C-alpha positions as MATLAB code, in Angstrom:
seq = 'MFLFNFLFAIGPWQVVLVAVVILLLFGGKKIPELMKGLGSGIKEFKKGVKDDDTQKNSSVDKTEKE';
ca = [
       9.982    2.236    2.380;
       9.508    4.602    5.010;
       5.523    5.458    3.746;
       5.241    1.608    3.193;
       5.720    1.201    6.773;
       4.177    4.643    7.942;
       1.143    3.725    6.570;
       0.849    0.131    7.982;
       1.873    1.096   11.688;
      -1.191    3.543   11.944;
      -3.820    1.619   14.531;
      -7.152    2.138   15.594;
      -6.819    4.201   17.892;
      -4.719    6.496   15.762;
      -7.921    6.419   12.978;
     -10.465    7.570   16.030;
      -7.969   10.607   17.067;
      -7.522   12.081   14.010;
     -11.642   11.806   13.522;
     -12.001   13.489   16.774;
      -9.670   15.868   15.667;
     -11.031   16.990   12.686;
     -15.200   16.718   14.165;
     -13.453   19.463   16.381;
     -11.726   21.562   14.048;
     -14.908   21.247   11.106;
     -17.691   21.105   13.052;
     -20.539   18.354   12.351;
     -22.257   20.171    9.900;
     -19.372   21.144    8.025;
     -18.248   17.840    7.649;
     -20.473   16.423    4.959;
     -19.850   19.197    2.411;
     -15.763   18.377    3.170;
     -16.499   14.959    1.955;
     -18.921   15.980   -0.827;
     -15.953   17.817   -2.419;
     -13.629   15.129   -1.427;
     -15.279   12.722   -3.514;
     -16.552   14.836   -6.517;
     -12.795   15.916   -6.495;
     -11.321   12.032   -6.745;
     -14.549   11.155   -9.569;
     -12.734   13.942  -11.798;
      -9.325   12.977  -11.003;
     -10.302    9.311  -12.058;
     -12.180   10.756  -14.820;
      -8.939   12.450  -15.910;
      -6.998    9.324  -15.649;
      -9.120    7.666  -17.679;
      -9.599   10.145  -20.678;
      -5.524   10.400  -20.445;
      -5.260    6.436  -20.794;
      -7.850    6.881  -23.956;
      -5.359    9.482  -25.413;
      -2.774    7.351  -25.289;
      -3.842    4.398  -26.802;
      -5.629    6.378  -29.323;
      -2.015    7.285  -30.093;
      -0.512    4.657  -30.313;
      -2.855    2.922  -32.456;
      -2.456    5.879  -35.003;
       1.638    5.264  -34.880;
       0.933    1.363  -35.238;
      -1.299    2.648  -38.612;
       1.319    4.456  -40.162;
];
């Protein structure tokens, strides 16, 4: 419940503050590389979840046939 409340307690100024801190820590040139890595990581995660669901469904189908 705490996490749910925390997620909705973040306002626009907090988002701006976090963005400024990230910009100061990593610099303008490094941020596109970080976002590219984040995007590819999310893509691989979704691919893994999809493959896992496919394997579960195929194993359920095999069990139902027996």
